[in-house]
Tab-separated table of C-alpha atoms in Angstrom:
chain	number	residue	atom	x	y	z
A	1	MET	CA	119.206	318.064	305.253
A	2	THR	CA	122.296	316.275	304.092
A	3	PHE	CA	122.697	312.434	305.137
A	4	THR	CA	125.740	310.247	304.959
A	5	PHE	CA	125.148	306.615	303.637
A	6	GLN	CA	128.253	304.181	305.654
A	7	LEU	CA	129.304	300.669	306.431
A	8	ALA	CA	129.687	300.157	309.892
A	9	THR	CA	132.638	299.581	311.299
A	10	ILE	CA	133.073	298.247	314.895
A	11	GLU	CA	133.221	301.616	316.178
A	12	ASN	CA	130.156	301.816	315.305
A	13	ALA	CA	128.821	299.441	318.048
A	14	GLN	CA	127.584	301.217	320.072
A	15	ALA	CA	125.625	304.280	318.591
A	16	MET	CA	123.973	300.798	316.634
A	17	CYS	CA	122.945	299.279	319.740
A	18	GLN	CA	121.406	302.285	321.167
A	19	LEU	CA	119.942	303.067	318.301
A	20	MET	CA	118.303	299.488	317.827
A	21	HIS	CA	117.460	298.937	321.244
A	22	GLU	CA	115.346	302.535	321.419
A	23	ALA	CA	113.484	301.590	317.671
A	24	PHE	CA	112.627	297.535	319.128
A	25	SER	CA	111.578	299.254	322.678
A	26	ILE	CA	108.061	299.124	321.498
A	27	TYR	CA	107.696	295.498	320.497
A	28	THR	CA	106.546	293.913	323.546
A	29	ASP	CA	104.499	290.800	322.832
A	30	PRO	CA	106.828	289.416	322.842
A	31	PRO	CA	109.783	291.365	323.314
A	32	SER	CA	112.089	291.600	320.400
A	33	SER	CA	115.623	289.911	320.693
A	34	ALA	CA	116.897	293.112	319.008
A	35	LEU	CA	116.609	293.983	322.967
A	36	LEU	CA	118.892	290.942	324.107
A	37	GLU	CA	121.771	292.136	321.926
A	38	THR	CA	124.704	294.126	323.349
A	39	GLU	CA	127.553	296.421	321.972
A	40	ASP	CA	129.607	293.074	321.927
A	41	THR	CA	127.363	290.959	319.732
A	42	LEU	CA	127.663	293.247	317.393
A	43	LYS	CA	130.775	294.080	317.012
A	44	LYS	CA	131.863	289.619	316.842
A	45	ALA	CA	128.489	290.119	314.182
A	46	LEU	CA	130.637	292.845	311.889
A	47	GLN	CA	133.890	290.869	312.921
A	48	THR	CA	132.572	287.773	311.290
A	49	GLY	CA	131.468	288.526	308.092
A	50	GLU	CA	127.549	290.470	308.767
A	51	TYR	CA	127.844	293.750	307.324
A	52	ALA	CA	125.846	296.956	308.576
A	53	ALA	CA	124.341	300.547	306.875
A	54	LEU	CA	124.053	303.583	308.616
A	55	LEU	CA	122.723	306.798	307.717
A	56	PHE	CA	124.060	309.444	309.599
A	57	ASP	CA	123.062	313.745	309.705
A	58	GLN	CA	125.099	316.050	309.060
A	59	ASN	CA	126.483	316.442	312.490
A	60	GLN	CA	127.625	312.622	312.688
A	61	GLN	CA	124.281	311.724	314.684
A	62	LEU	CA	123.297	307.794	313.782
A	63	LEU	CA	119.479	308.629	312.323
A	64	ALA	CA	119.281	304.647	310.753
A	65	MET	CA	120.539	301.631	310.411
A	66	CYS	CA	119.985	297.720	309.253
A	67	ARG	CA	121.974	294.950	309.520
A	68	PHE	CA	122.196	292.726	306.382
A	69	ILE	CA	123.838	289.302	304.749
A	70	GLU	CA	124.441	289.160	301.325
A	71	ASN	CA	124.168	286.052	299.379
A	72	GLU	CA	124.672	285.050	295.929
A	73	SER	CA	122.167	287.621	293.995
A	74	SER	CA	120.046	289.484	297.105
A	75	LEU	CA	120.955	291.182	300.224
A	76	TYR	CA	119.038	290.205	303.696
A	77	PHE	CA	118.793	292.894	305.461
A	78	PHE	CA	117.331	292.684	309.240
A	79	ARG	CA	117.041	294.932	312.423
A	80	PHE	CA	116.280	297.802	310.261
A	81	ALA	CA	115.662	301.167	312.717
A	82	VAL	CA	115.015	304.515	312.578
A	83	LYS	CA	115.322	306.821	315.394
A	84	SER	CA	111.675	307.268	316.708
A	85	ASP	CA	111.323	311.152	316.540
A	86	LEU	CA	112.067	310.757	313.257
A	87	GLN	CA	109.730	307.784	312.488
A	88	GLY	CA	107.014	308.664	310.300
A	89	THR	CA	109.193	311.518	308.381
A	90	GLY	CA	110.048	309.685	305.302
A	91	LEU	CA	113.480	308.951	306.224
A	92	GLY	CA	113.377	305.341	306.474
A	93	SER	CA	112.158	305.225	302.661
A	94	VAL	CA	115.100	307.202	301.945
A	95	PHE	CA	117.476	305.282	303.534
A	96	LEU	CA	115.728	302.066	302.356
A	97	GLN	CA	115.774	303.289	298.995
A	98	ARG	CA	120.214	303.808	299.774
A	99	LEU	CA	120.436	300.838	300.801
A	100	GLU	CA	118.860	298.557	297.486
A	101	ALA	CA	121.279	301.551	295.391
A	102	TYR	CA	123.999	300.079	297.528
A	103	ALA	CA	122.643	296.140	296.850
A	104	LEU	CA	122.609	297.027	292.570
A	105	GLU	CA	126.249	298.805	292.913
A	106	ARG	CA	127.157	295.281	294.219
A	107	GLY	CA	125.608	293.461	291.583
A	108	LEU	CA	122.902	291.986	293.394
A	109	THR	CA	119.405	291.958	291.985
A	110	HIS	CA	116.784	291.423	295.269
A	111	THR	CA	116.553	292.641	298.398
A	112	THR	CA	114.284	290.473	301.596
A	113	CYS	CA	113.058	291.204	305.148
A	114	LYS	CA	111.026	289.320	307.403
A	115	VAL	CA	108.044	291.183	308.882
A	116	ARG	CA	106.443	290.794	312.235
A	117	LYS	CA	102.797	289.290	311.037
A	118	ASN	CA	101.061	291.143	313.364
A	119	LEU	CA	102.861	294.407	312.588
A	120	GLN	CA	100.618	296.171	309.531
A	121	GLN	CA	101.977	299.399	309.905
A	122	ASN	CA	105.135	297.688	308.771
A	123	ILE	CA	104.179	295.427	306.845
A	124	SER	CA	102.841	298.508	304.780
A	125	PHE	CA	106.447	301.005	305.426
A	126	TYR	CA	107.459	297.895	302.617
A	127	GLN	CA	104.803	297.563	300.834
A	128	LYS	CA	104.755	301.131	299.931
A	129	ASN	CA	108.518	301.129	299.020
A	130	GLY	CA	107.626	298.056	296.155
A	131	TYR	CA	108.357	295.112	298.310
A	132	GLN	CA	105.369	291.664	297.748
A	133	MET	CA	104.821	288.989	300.039
A	134	ASP	CA	106.899	286.046	299.168
A	135	GLN	CA	103.687	283.516	299.043
A	136	GLN	CA	106.463	280.607	298.427
A	137	PHE	CA	107.919	281.475	302.454
A	138	ILE	CA	107.254	278.502	304.804
A	139	PRO	CA	108.133	280.292	308.496
A	140	ASP	CA	109.952	278.354	311.109
A	141	GLN	CA	107.465	276.843	313.191
A	142	ASN	CA	110.135	277.057	316.239
A	143	HIS	CA	110.484	281.000	316.033
A	144	SER	CA	108.254	282.781	318.789
A	145	THR	CA	106.700	285.272	316.339
A	146	PRO	CA	104.800	284.559	313.134
A	147	VAL	CA	106.811	286.810	310.052
A	148	LEU	CA	106.522	286.772	306.301
A	149	LEU	CA	109.565	287.504	304.203
A	150	LEU	CA	109.474	290.382	301.762
A	151	GLU	CA	111.063	290.330	298.696
A	152	LYS	CA	112.037	293.135	296.173
A	153	GLU	CA	113.257	292.357	293.143
A	154	LEU	CA	115.819	295.908	291.647
A	155	VAL	CA	115.670	297.227	288.741
A	156	LYS	CA	118.606	299.901	287.638
A	157	MET	CA	116.963	302.922	286.603
A	158	ASP	CA	119.013	306.092	284.916
A	159	LYS	CA	120.446	307.802	287.423
A	160	LYS	CA	118.521	311.139	286.967
A	161	LYS	CA	115.543	308.186	288.597
A	162	THR	CA	117.409	307.315	291.412
A	163	SER	CA	119.599	310.023	292.613
A	164	ILE	CA	118.508	311.436	296.094
A	165	ALA	CA	119.600	314.972	296.138
A	166	SER	CA	119.714	315.002	299.973
A	167	PHE	CA	122.604	312.804	299.890
A	168	VAL	CA	126.120	312.972	300.348
A	169	LEU	CA	128.172	309.515	299.684
A	170	ARG	CA	131.125	308.960	301.554
């Protein structure tokens, strides 16, 4: 299967919102704030300096997405979502690797994300992909859900080691 990785535009906001709601609807205790987001809030975020990465199949079906912010040396991503019927297939890892490659292309050295502390499956996913818990992280005490900060140091490899055969980049 061929996938296309691209940055989002405001025209993608409706599909992003649908995928995000689908993926985050499984979190009920407490419900994810992702479910409060709308097409309009996504458009506004994209217009005010936030980015989103998208993964499409050959039929331009949105399969995965995440939002992100770049700072001096790292890319902080959030709202990482994969279509529910494709979770557990390895697609999330492929998408994450492409996001990391994008960060390297931008000269960034780290990627970071936050994960609910009680979601061991999600923590394991990131650890399997080389992420480690930031032991220095002090969570916001006002946040309704305890979270962990996970970080990965990005290392440039030769193209043979980083190429993903199933990707067609546009």
